Amino acid sequence: MRFIILAAAFILSFSNISAQTTESKLQINHLTGNFYIYITYSLYNGYKVPANGMYLVTPKGVVLFDTPWDSTQFQPLLDSIQLRHNKKVVMCIATHFHDDRTAGLAYYKQQGIKTYTTKLTDELSKKNNKKRAEFLLAKDTLFSIGGYTFETYYPGQGHAPDNIIIWFKKERILYGACLIKSVEDDDLGYLGDANKTAYAATVKKVQAKCKQPNFVITGHGDYLHVQALQHTLMMAEELRKKNMK
Ligand SMILES: [Zn+2]
């Protein structure tokens, strides 16, 4: 009898631990209105690095912007959305070809979600063995769903050759993803696929298009400071000067 109680206590405490572990692997934070930020993690250079994605709840279903970086969180994200909002994810747009944006595309397609990238992202995904979307955007595209409208915009090369941003003109939300660094970043991060001379001009084009944003959502780290855009431009100008010499 004593053994059974101990065993039960052990199982209970073990399930507590696993519940906590699952929780810390996926965070969902309310942004504004029906917009939410979700955060997953991956190991990068031995460090646990967070990645931000976003989703929008509409009467016609949920739109996902980028996929979780952590492949164990593809389904937990769908489950959490279902539980919290009683709605299904109906579409997903990935903003460039790196894993922290595209990792879940094939999985979500399998789940019947309409997945999108630009044609350019798809070419790079194919070349680099990344997951690919079902539907390809040949140019900047305006989407309307459940009373919301947003636009994909390709401002040119920066963090990656194919980085797009998403602009919600009415709500003035700029989903910048990895092109835009957070105010806490001291550098532009991974530049292996970056265009070091064009980066600044590309950020300027985003600034010109997305006037007075209420929110600027970065790919990693702090996303609550709209100064992220200016901060990124400053670092990109430095990078350009260094690479012009
Ligand atoms: Zn990234």
Short mmCIF file of N, CA and C in Angstrom, two decimals, residues 45-220:
data_model
loop_
_atom_site.label_atom_id
_atom_site.label_comp_id
_atom_site.label_asym_id
_atom_site.label_seq_id
_atom_site.Cartn_x
_atom_site.Cartn_y
_atom_site.Cartn_z
N ASN A 45 23.83 28.22 -30.96
CA ASN A 45 25.18 28.37 -30.39
C ASN A 45 25.21 28.00 -28.91
N GLY A 46 24.43 26.99 -28.52
CA GLY A 46 24.43 26.53 -27.13
C GLY A 46 23.52 27.32 -26.21
N TYR A 47 22.90 28.39 -26.73
CA TYR A 47 21.99 29.19 -25.90
C TYR A 47 20.54 28.94 -26.31
N LYS A 48 19.66 29.02 -25.30
CA LYS A 48 18.24 28.89 -25.59
C LYS A 48 17.75 30.26 -26.07
N VAL A 49 17.37 30.33 -27.32
CA VAL A 49 16.98 31.62 -27.92
C VAL A 49 15.47 31.63 -28.20
N PRO A 50 14.77 32.68 -27.78
CA PRO A 50 13.33 32.75 -28.06
C PRO A 50 13.06 33.30 -29.47
N ALA A 51 11.97 32.89 -30.06
CA ALA A 51 11.52 33.45 -31.33
C ALA A 51 10.06 33.87 -31.20
N ASN A 52 9.75 35.06 -31.72
CA ASN A 52 8.37 35.56 -31.68
C ASN A 52 7.62 35.24 -32.96
N GLY A 53 6.39 34.81 -32.80
CA GLY A 53 5.45 34.71 -33.92
C GLY A 53 4.19 35.42 -33.49
N MET A 54 3.22 35.55 -34.38
CA MET A 54 1.99 36.25 -34.01
C MET A 54 0.79 35.48 -34.53
N TYR A 55 -0.36 35.65 -33.90
CA TYR A 55 -1.59 35.16 -34.54
C TYR A 55 -2.72 36.15 -34.31
N LEU A 56 -3.67 36.10 -35.23
CA LEU A 56 -4.82 37.00 -35.22
C LEU A 56 -6.09 36.16 -35.22
N VAL A 57 -6.96 36.42 -34.24
CA VAL A 57 -8.21 35.68 -34.14
C VAL A 57 -9.30 36.45 -34.88
N THR A 58 -9.89 35.83 -35.91
CA THR A 58 -10.97 36.47 -36.66
C THR A 58 -12.20 35.55 -36.60
N PRO A 59 -13.38 36.10 -36.92
CA PRO A 59 -14.58 35.25 -36.94
C PRO A 59 -14.47 34.11 -37.96
N LYS A 60 -13.59 34.25 -38.94
CA LYS A 60 -13.41 33.23 -39.98
C LYS A 60 -12.26 32.28 -39.68
N GLY A 61 -11.74 32.34 -38.46
CA GLY A 61 -10.63 31.46 -38.09
C GLY A 61 -9.39 32.27 -37.74
N VAL A 62 -8.36 31.55 -37.34
CA VAL A 62 -7.14 32.20 -36.84
C VAL A 62 -6.07 32.22 -37.93
N VAL A 63 -5.41 33.37 -38.05
CA VAL A 63 -4.30 33.50 -39.00
C VAL A 63 -2.99 33.50 -38.22
N LEU A 64 -2.08 32.64 -38.66
CA LEU A 64 -0.79 32.50 -37.99
C LEU A 64 0.27 33.20 -38.82
N PHE A 65 1.10 34.00 -38.15
CA PHE A 65 2.22 34.64 -38.83
C PHE A 65 3.50 33.97 -38.35
N ASP A 66 4.13 33.23 -39.24
CA ASP A 66 5.28 32.36 -38.98
C ASP A 66 4.87 31.15 -38.13
N THR A 67 5.76 30.18 -38.10
CA THR A 67 5.48 28.94 -37.36
C THR A 67 6.41 28.87 -36.15
N PRO A 68 6.10 28.03 -35.17
CA PRO A 68 7.05 27.89 -34.05
C PRO A 68 8.41 27.41 -34.57
N TRP A 69 9.44 27.82 -33.89
CA TRP A 69 10.82 27.39 -34.20
C TRP A 69 10.99 25.96 -33.67
N ASP A 70 10.44 25.72 -32.49
CA ASP A 70 10.56 24.44 -31.80
C ASP A 70 9.54 23.45 -32.39
N SER A 71 10.05 22.40 -33.02
CA SER A 71 9.15 21.46 -33.72
C SER A 71 8.24 20.69 -32.76
N THR A 72 8.57 20.66 -31.46
CA THR A 72 7.68 19.97 -30.51
C THR A 72 6.46 20.83 -30.19
N GLN A 73 6.45 22.07 -30.66
CA GLN A 73 5.37 22.99 -30.29
C GLN A 73 4.38 23.29 -31.43
N PHE A 74 4.54 22.62 -32.58
CA PHE A 74 3.60 22.86 -33.70
C PHE A 74 2.16 22.57 -33.26
N GLN A 75 1.96 21.35 -32.72
CA GLN A 75 0.62 20.94 -32.31
C GLN A 75 0.17 21.64 -31.01
N PRO A 76 1.04 21.74 -29.99
CA PRO A 76 0.63 22.48 -28.78
C PRO A 76 0.14 23.91 -29.08
N LEU A 77 0.73 24.57 -30.08
CA LEU A 77 0.25 25.91 -30.43
C LEU A 77 -1.18 25.84 -30.95
N LEU A 78 -1.46 24.89 -31.85
CA LEU A 78 -2.83 24.73 -32.37
C LEU A 78 -3.79 24.40 -31.24
N ASP A 79 -3.36 23.50 -30.34
CA ASP A 79 -4.22 23.09 -29.22
C ASP A 79 -4.51 24.28 -28.29
N SER A 80 -3.47 25.06 -28.00
CA SER A 80 -3.64 26.21 -27.11
C SER A 80 -4.60 27.23 -27.71
N ILE A 81 -4.48 27.44 -29.01
CA ILE A 81 -5.38 28.40 -29.70
C ILE A 81 -6.81 27.88 -29.65
N GLN A 82 -6.98 26.59 -29.92
CA GLN A 82 -8.31 25.98 -29.89
C GLN A 82 -8.94 26.13 -28.50
N LEU A 83 -8.14 25.85 -27.48
CA LEU A 83 -8.61 25.89 -26.09
C LEU A 83 -8.97 27.32 -25.67
N ARG A 84 -8.12 28.24 -26.05
CA ARG A 84 -8.28 29.62 -25.59
C ARG A 84 -9.36 30.37 -26.35
N HIS A 85 -9.47 30.12 -27.65
CA HIS A 85 -10.37 30.92 -28.50
C HIS A 85 -11.49 30.10 -29.13
N ASN A 86 -11.41 28.77 -28.96
CA ASN A 86 -12.39 27.88 -29.57
C ASN A 86 -12.44 28.07 -31.10
N LYS A 87 -11.27 28.24 -31.68
CA LYS A 87 -11.19 28.45 -33.14
C LYS A 87 -10.00 27.69 -33.72
N LYS A 88 -10.14 27.41 -34.99
CA LYS A 88 -9.05 26.70 -35.69
C LYS A 88 -8.16 27.69 -36.45
N VAL A 89 -6.90 27.29 -36.60
CA VAL A 89 -6.00 28.06 -37.46
C VAL A 89 -6.34 27.71 -38.90
N VAL A 90 -6.59 28.72 -39.73
CA VAL A 90 -6.99 28.45 -41.11
C VAL A 90 -5.90 28.82 -42.13
N MET A 91 -5.03 29.75 -41.75
CA MET A 91 -3.93 30.05 -42.66
C MET A 91 -2.67 30.46 -41.93
N CYS A 92 -1.53 30.32 -42.62
CA CYS A 92 -0.23 30.61 -42.01
C CYS A 92 0.69 31.19 -43.08
N ILE A 93 1.29 32.34 -42.77
CA ILE A 93 2.24 32.97 -43.70
C ILE A 93 3.61 33.02 -43.04
N ALA A 94 4.63 32.50 -43.71
CA ALA A 94 6.00 32.55 -43.17
C ALA A 94 6.75 33.69 -43.86
N THR A 95 7.54 34.46 -43.07
CA THR A 95 8.09 35.72 -43.58
C THR A 95 9.52 35.65 -44.16
N HIS A 96 10.24 34.57 -43.95
CA HIS A 96 11.42 34.28 -44.77
C HIS A 96 11.80 32.82 -44.57
N PHE A 97 12.86 32.37 -45.22
CA PHE A 97 13.06 30.92 -45.33
C PHE A 97 13.71 30.25 -44.11
N HIS A 98 14.22 31.01 -43.15
CA HIS A 98 14.89 30.39 -41.99
C HIS A 98 13.92 29.56 -41.14
N ASP A 99 14.52 28.58 -40.42
CA ASP A 99 13.73 27.64 -39.60
C ASP A 99 12.81 28.31 -38.58
N ASP A 100 13.25 29.44 -38.02
CA ASP A 100 12.41 30.06 -36.98
C ASP A 100 11.13 30.65 -37.56
N ARG A 101 10.98 30.61 -38.88
CA ARG A 101 9.77 31.09 -39.56
C ARG A 101 9.02 29.96 -40.27
N THR A 102 9.78 29.02 -40.82
CA THR A 102 9.17 28.03 -41.75
C THR A 102 9.06 26.61 -41.20
N ALA A 103 9.69 26.32 -40.05
CA ALA A 103 9.83 24.93 -39.60
C ALA A 103 8.52 24.14 -39.62
N GLY A 104 7.41 24.81 -39.30
CA GLY A 104 6.13 24.10 -39.17
C GLY A 104 5.28 24.06 -40.44
N LEU A 105 5.78 24.60 -41.56
CA LEU A 105 4.93 24.73 -42.76
C LEU A 105 4.37 23.39 -43.25
N ALA A 106 5.22 22.38 -43.34
CA ALA A 106 4.75 21.08 -43.86
C ALA A 106 3.74 20.46 -42.90
N TYR A 107 4.03 20.57 -41.60
CA TYR A 107 3.11 20.03 -40.59
C TYR A 107 1.75 20.72 -40.67
N TYR A 108 1.75 22.02 -40.80
CA TYR A 108 0.48 22.76 -40.83
C TYR A 108 -0.30 22.49 -42.12
N LYS A 109 0.43 22.31 -43.20
CA LYS A 109 -0.25 21.94 -44.46
C LYS A 109 -0.97 20.61 -44.27
N GLN A 110 -0.28 19.65 -43.63
CA GLN A 110 -0.88 18.34 -43.34
C GLN A 110 -2.16 18.46 -42.51
N GLN A 111 -2.20 19.49 -41.66
CA GLN A 111 -3.37 19.69 -40.79
C GLN A 111 -4.49 20.44 -41.51
N GLY A 112 -4.31 20.70 -42.79
CA GLY A 112 -5.35 21.36 -43.58
C GLY A 112 -5.31 22.87 -43.52
N ILE A 113 -4.22 23.42 -42.98
CA ILE A 113 -4.05 24.87 -42.90
C ILE A 113 -3.45 25.37 -44.22
N LYS A 114 -3.98 26.48 -44.73
CA LYS A 114 -3.43 27.05 -45.97
C LYS A 114 -2.13 27.75 -45.65
N THR A 115 -1.02 27.27 -46.20
CA THR A 115 0.30 27.84 -45.90
C THR A 115 0.79 28.69 -47.07
N TYR A 116 1.42 29.81 -46.74
CA TYR A 116 1.89 30.76 -47.76
C TYR A 116 3.33 31.20 -47.49
N THR A 117 4.09 31.36 -48.57
CA THR A 117 5.32 32.17 -48.54
C THR A 117 5.37 32.89 -49.89
N THR A 118 6.36 33.77 -50.03
CA THR A 118 6.56 34.35 -51.35
C THR A 118 7.26 33.30 -52.22
N LYS A 119 7.25 33.55 -53.53
CA LYS A 119 7.96 32.67 -54.47
C LYS A 119 9.45 32.65 -54.16
N LEU A 120 9.98 33.85 -53.83
CA LEU A 120 11.41 33.96 -53.54
C LEU A 120 11.77 33.13 -52.32
N THR A 121 10.94 33.19 -51.27
CA THR A 121 11.18 32.37 -50.08
C THR A 121 11.15 30.89 -50.45
N ASP A 122 10.21 30.52 -51.30
CA ASP A 122 10.10 29.12 -51.68
C ASP A 122 11.35 28.64 -52.42
N GLU A 123 11.89 29.49 -53.30
CA GLU A 123 13.12 29.11 -54.01
C GLU A 123 14.26 28.87 -53.02
N LEU A 124 14.38 29.76 -52.04
CA LEU A 124 15.45 29.64 -51.04
C LEU A 124 15.20 28.44 -50.12
N SER A 125 13.94 28.20 -49.79
CA SER A 125 13.60 27.05 -48.93
C SER A 125 13.98 25.75 -49.64
N LYS A 126 13.66 25.71 -50.92
CA LYS A 126 13.96 24.50 -51.71
C LYS A 126 15.47 24.27 -51.73
N LYS A 127 16.21 25.34 -52.02
CA LYS A 127 17.67 25.26 -52.13
C LYS A 127 18.32 24.86 -50.80
N ASN A 128 17.73 25.30 -49.69
CA ASN A 128 18.34 25.09 -48.37
C ASN A 128 17.67 23.98 -47.57
N ASN A 129 16.87 23.18 -48.23
CA ASN A 129 16.17 22.06 -47.57
C ASN A 129 15.33 22.49 -46.38
N LYS A 130 14.59 23.57 -46.55
CA LYS A 130 13.67 24.02 -45.50
C LYS A 130 12.26 23.60 -45.88
N LYS A 131 11.36 23.65 -44.92
CA LYS A 131 9.97 23.29 -45.18
C LYS A 131 9.33 24.35 -46.08
N ARG A 132 8.42 23.89 -46.95
CA ARG A 132 7.86 24.79 -47.95
C ARG A 132 6.34 24.92 -47.82
N ALA A 133 5.83 26.06 -48.30
CA ALA A 133 4.40 26.33 -48.23
C ALA A 133 3.67 25.76 -49.44
N GLU A 134 2.36 25.66 -49.31
CA GLU A 134 1.54 25.16 -50.42
C GLU A 134 1.26 26.26 -51.45
N PHE A 135 0.99 27.47 -50.97
CA PHE A 135 0.62 28.58 -51.86
C PHE A 135 1.74 29.62 -51.91
N LEU A 136 2.03 30.10 -53.13
CA LEU A 136 3.15 31.03 -53.30
C LEU A 136 2.66 32.39 -53.78
N LEU A 137 3.22 33.43 -53.16
CA LEU A 137 2.85 34.80 -53.51
C LEU A 137 3.88 35.35 -54.49
N ALA A 138 3.40 35.77 -55.66
CA ALA A 138 4.30 36.28 -56.69
C ALA A 138 4.63 37.76 -56.46
N LYS A 139 3.76 38.45 -55.71
CA LYS A 139 4.01 39.89 -55.43
C LYS A 139 3.36 40.26 -54.09
N ASP A 140 3.58 41.50 -53.67
CA ASP A 140 2.97 41.97 -52.42
C ASP A 140 1.46 41.76 -52.52
N THR A 141 0.87 41.26 -51.45
CA THR A 141 -0.52 40.80 -51.53
C THR A 141 -1.35 41.33 -50.38
N LEU A 142 -2.57 41.76 -50.70
CA LEU A 142 -3.51 42.23 -49.69
C LEU A 142 -4.45 41.08 -49.33
N PHE A 143 -4.53 40.74 -48.06
CA PHE A 143 -5.43 39.69 -47.61
C PHE A 143 -6.57 40.31 -46.81
N SER A 144 -7.78 39.82 -47.01
CA SER A 144 -8.91 40.22 -46.18
C SER A 144 -9.54 38.97 -45.62
N ILE A 145 -9.68 38.93 -44.30
CA ILE A 145 -10.28 37.76 -43.67
C ILE A 145 -11.01 38.16 -42.39
N GLY A 146 -12.27 37.78 -42.29
CA GLY A 146 -13.06 38.01 -41.08
C GLY A 146 -13.05 39.45 -40.60
N GLY A 147 -13.09 40.41 -41.53
CA GLY A 147 -13.14 41.81 -41.14
C GLY A 147 -11.77 42.45 -40.94
N TYR A 148 -10.71 41.69 -41.10
CA TYR A 148 -9.35 42.25 -40.97
C TYR A 148 -8.68 42.29 -42.34
N THR A 149 -7.84 43.30 -42.51
CA THR A 149 -7.08 43.40 -43.76
C THR A 149 -5.61 43.59 -43.42
N PHE A 150 -4.77 42.89 -44.14
CA PHE A 150 -3.33 43.09 -43.97
C PHE A 150 -2.63 42.86 -45.30
N GLU A 151 -1.41 43.37 -45.35
CA GLU A 151 -0.67 43.39 -46.60
C GLU A 151 0.71 42.78 -46.38
N THR A 152 1.14 41.92 -47.30
CA THR A 152 2.53 41.47 -47.25
C THR A 152 3.34 42.48 -48.06
N TYR A 153 4.55 42.78 -47.59
CA TYR A 153 5.38 43.77 -48.28
C TYR A 153 6.83 43.30 -48.29
N TYR A 154 7.39 43.24 -49.48
CA TYR A 154 8.81 42.91 -49.63
C TYR A 154 9.59 44.19 -49.84
N PRO A 155 10.37 44.61 -48.83
CA PRO A 155 11.07 45.90 -48.93
C PRO A 155 12.46 45.78 -49.56
N GLY A 156 12.90 44.57 -49.87
CA GLY A 156 14.26 44.36 -50.38
C GLY A 156 15.06 43.51 -49.40
N GLN A 157 16.32 43.27 -49.76
CA GLN A 157 17.15 42.38 -48.94
C GLN A 157 17.60 43.05 -47.65
N GLY A 158 17.70 42.26 -46.59
CA GLY A 158 18.16 42.79 -45.31
C GLY A 158 18.73 41.65 -44.49
N HIS A 159 17.96 41.19 -43.51
CA HIS A 159 18.34 40.04 -42.70
C HIS A 159 18.53 38.80 -43.58
N ALA A 160 17.67 38.68 -44.57
CA ALA A 160 17.73 37.58 -45.54
C ALA A 160 17.35 38.17 -46.90
N PRO A 161 17.65 37.45 -47.99
CA PRO A 161 17.32 38.00 -49.32
C PRO A 161 15.81 38.13 -49.54
N ASP A 162 15.03 37.39 -48.76
CA ASP A 162 13.59 37.25 -49.04
C ASP A 162 12.68 37.80 -47.96
N ASN A 163 13.25 38.49 -46.94
CA ASN A 163 12.41 38.89 -45.79
C ASN A 163 11.25 39.81 -46.19
N ILE A 164 10.03 39.41 -45.80
CA ILE A 164 8.87 40.29 -45.98
C ILE A 164 8.39 40.74 -44.60
N ILE A 165 7.61 41.82 -44.62
CA ILE A 165 6.96 42.26 -43.39
C ILE A 165 5.44 42.19 -43.64
N ILE A 166 4.67 42.24 -42.57
CA ILE A 166 3.21 42.26 -42.71
C ILE A 166 2.72 43.57 -42.07
N TRP A 167 1.89 44.28 -42.80
CA TRP A 167 1.42 45.59 -42.32
C TRP A 167 -0.10 45.58 -42.18
N PHE A 168 -0.53 45.89 -40.95
CA PHE A 168 -1.96 46.05 -40.66
C PHE A 168 -2.21 47.55 -40.59
N LYS A 169 -2.64 48.11 -41.72
CA LYS A 169 -2.73 49.55 -41.85
C LYS A 169 -3.73 50.15 -40.85
N LYS A 170 -4.88 49.51 -40.70
CA LYS A 170 -5.92 50.06 -39.84
C LYS A 170 -5.48 50.06 -38.37
N GLU A 171 -4.91 48.94 -37.94
CA GLU A 171 -4.48 48.80 -36.55
C GLU A 171 -3.08 49.39 -36.33
N ARG A 172 -2.41 49.70 -37.46
CA ARG A 172 -1.02 50.19 -37.46
C ARG A 172 -0.09 49.25 -36.68
N ILE A 173 -0.22 47.97 -37.03
CA ILE A 173 0.70 46.96 -36.48
C ILE A 173 1.66 46.54 -37.58
N LEU A 174 2.94 46.73 -37.29
CA LEU A 174 3.98 46.28 -38.22
C LEU A 174 4.55 44.97 -37.67
N TYR A 175 4.29 43.90 -38.41
CA TYR A 175 4.92 42.61 -38.05
C TYR A 175 6.21 42.52 -38.85
N GLY A 176 7.31 42.86 -38.20
CA GLY A 176 8.58 42.99 -38.91
C GLY A 176 9.39 41.72 -38.96
N ALA A 177 9.12 40.80 -38.03
CA ALA A 177 9.85 39.54 -37.90
C ALA A 177 11.37 39.79 -37.85
N CYS A 178 12.16 38.93 -38.45
CA CYS A 178 13.61 38.96 -38.21
C CYS A 178 14.34 40.14 -38.87
N LEU A 179 13.68 40.85 -39.76
CA LEU A 179 14.30 42.05 -40.34
C LEU A 179 14.50 43.10 -39.25
N ILE A 180 13.60 43.13 -38.27
CA ILE A 180 13.65 44.15 -37.23
C ILE A 180 14.15 43.55 -35.91
N LYS A 181 15.20 44.17 -35.38
CA LYS A 181 15.80 43.71 -34.13
C LYS A 181 15.17 44.45 -32.96
N SER A 182 15.24 43.82 -31.80
CA SER A 182 14.63 44.44 -30.62
C SER A 182 15.55 45.51 -30.03
N VAL A 183 14.98 46.41 -29.25
CA VAL A 183 15.76 47.51 -28.67
C VAL A 183 16.86 47.01 -27.74
N GLU A 184 16.73 45.78 -27.25
CA GLU A 184 17.74 45.24 -26.34
C GLU A 184 18.92 44.61 -27.11
N ASP A 185 18.80 44.47 -28.42
CA ASP A 185 19.89 43.88 -29.21
C ASP A 185 20.99 44.90 -29.48
N ASP A 186 22.26 44.46 -29.34
CA ASP A 186 23.40 45.36 -29.61
C ASP A 186 23.91 45.18 -31.03
N ASP A 187 23.43 44.15 -31.71
CA ASP A 187 23.85 43.98 -33.10
C ASP A 187 22.70 43.34 -33.89
N LEU A 188 22.94 43.15 -35.17
CA LEU A 188 21.87 42.67 -36.05
C LEU A 188 21.75 41.15 -36.05
N GLY A 189 22.51 40.49 -35.17
CA GLY A 189 22.36 39.04 -35.02
C GLY A 189 22.96 38.28 -36.19
N TYR A 190 22.32 37.18 -36.55
CA TYR A 190 22.83 36.30 -37.60
C TYR A 190 22.82 37.02 -38.96
N LEU A 191 24.01 37.13 -39.56
CA LEU A 191 24.10 37.86 -40.83
C LEU A 191 24.57 36.96 -41.99
N GLY A 192 24.52 35.66 -41.76
CA GLY A 192 24.99 34.69 -42.75
C GLY A 192 24.29 34.80 -44.10
N ASP A 193 23.05 35.24 -44.09
CA ASP A 193 22.30 35.38 -45.35
C ASP A 193 21.93 36.84 -45.61
N ALA A 194 22.53 37.74 -44.83
CA ALA A 194 22.12 39.15 -44.88
C ALA A 194 22.77 39.89 -46.04
N ASN A 195 22.14 40.99 -46.43
CA ASN A 195 22.75 41.93 -47.37
C ASN A 195 23.21 43.14 -46.55
N LYS A 196 24.52 43.15 -46.26
CA LYS A 196 25.05 44.12 -45.30
C LYS A 196 25.02 45.56 -45.82
N THR A 197 25.04 45.73 -47.13
CA THR A 197 25.01 47.10 -47.67
C THR A 197 23.59 47.58 -47.93
N ALA A 198 22.68 46.67 -48.20
CA ALA A 198 21.30 47.08 -48.53
C ALA A 198 20.39 47.16 -47.30
N TYR A 199 20.80 46.55 -46.20
CA TYR A 199 19.94 46.41 -45.01
C TYR A 199 19.29 47.74 -44.61
N ALA A 200 20.12 48.79 -44.52
CA ALA A 200 19.62 50.09 -44.04
C ALA A 200 18.54 50.65 -44.98
N ALA A 201 18.80 50.59 -46.28
CA ALA A 201 17.83 51.11 -47.27
C ALA A 201 16.53 50.32 -47.18
N THR A 202 16.65 49.04 -46.92
CA THR A 202 15.46 48.18 -46.80
C THR A 202 14.62 48.58 -45.59
N VAL A 203 15.29 48.85 -44.47
CA VAL A 203 14.57 49.28 -43.26
C VAL A 203 13.90 50.64 -43.50
N LYS A 204 14.59 51.52 -44.24
CA LYS A 204 14.01 52.83 -44.57
C LYS A 204 12.73 52.68 -45.38
N LYS A 205 12.72 51.70 -46.27
CA LYS A 205 11.51 51.47 -47.07
C LYS A 205 10.36 51.00 -46.18
N VAL A 206 10.68 50.22 -45.18
CA VAL A 206 9.64 49.79 -44.22
C VAL A 206 9.11 51.00 -43.44
N GLN A 207 10.04 51.85 -43.02
CA GLN A 207 9.64 53.07 -42.30
C GLN A 207 8.73 53.95 -43.14
N ALA A 208 9.06 54.06 -44.43
CA ALA A 208 8.26 54.91 -45.33
C ALA A 208 6.87 54.32 -45.54
N LYS A 209 6.80 53.02 -45.58
CA LYS A 209 5.50 52.36 -45.84
C LYS A 209 4.63 52.31 -44.57
N CYS A 210 5.25 52.00 -43.46
CA CYS A 210 4.49 51.75 -42.23
C CYS A 210 4.64 52.95 -41.30
N LYS A 211 3.85 53.98 -41.57
CA LYS A 211 3.98 55.24 -40.82
C LYS A 211 3.36 55.15 -39.44
N GLN A 212 4.07 55.67 -38.47
CA GLN A 212 3.61 55.73 -37.07
C GLN A 212 2.95 54.45 -36.58
N PRO A 213 3.70 53.37 -36.58
CA PRO A 213 3.11 52.11 -36.11
C PRO A 213 2.82 52.15 -34.61
N ASN A 214 1.73 51.52 -34.22
CA ASN A 214 1.43 51.38 -32.79
C ASN A 214 2.26 50.26 -32.16
N PHE A 215 2.57 49.26 -33.00
CA PHE A 215 3.39 48.14 -32.55
C PHE A 215 4.36 47.76 -33.65
N VAL A 216 5.59 47.40 -33.24
CA VAL A 216 6.59 46.87 -34.17
C VAL A 216 7.02 45.52 -33.61
N ILE A 217 6.59 44.46 -34.27
CA ILE A 217 6.88 43.12 -33.75
C ILE A 217 8.19 42.61 -34.34
N THR A 218 9.13 42.34 -33.44
CA THR A 218 10.46 41.88 -33.83
C THR A 218 10.47 40.34 -33.88
N GLY A 219 11.47 39.80 -34.54
CA GLY A 219 11.58 38.34 -34.65
C GLY A 219 11.99 37.66 -33.36
N HIS A 220 12.76 38.40 -32.55
CA HIS A 220 13.28 37.82 -31.31
C HIS A 220 13.30 38.89 -30.21
#
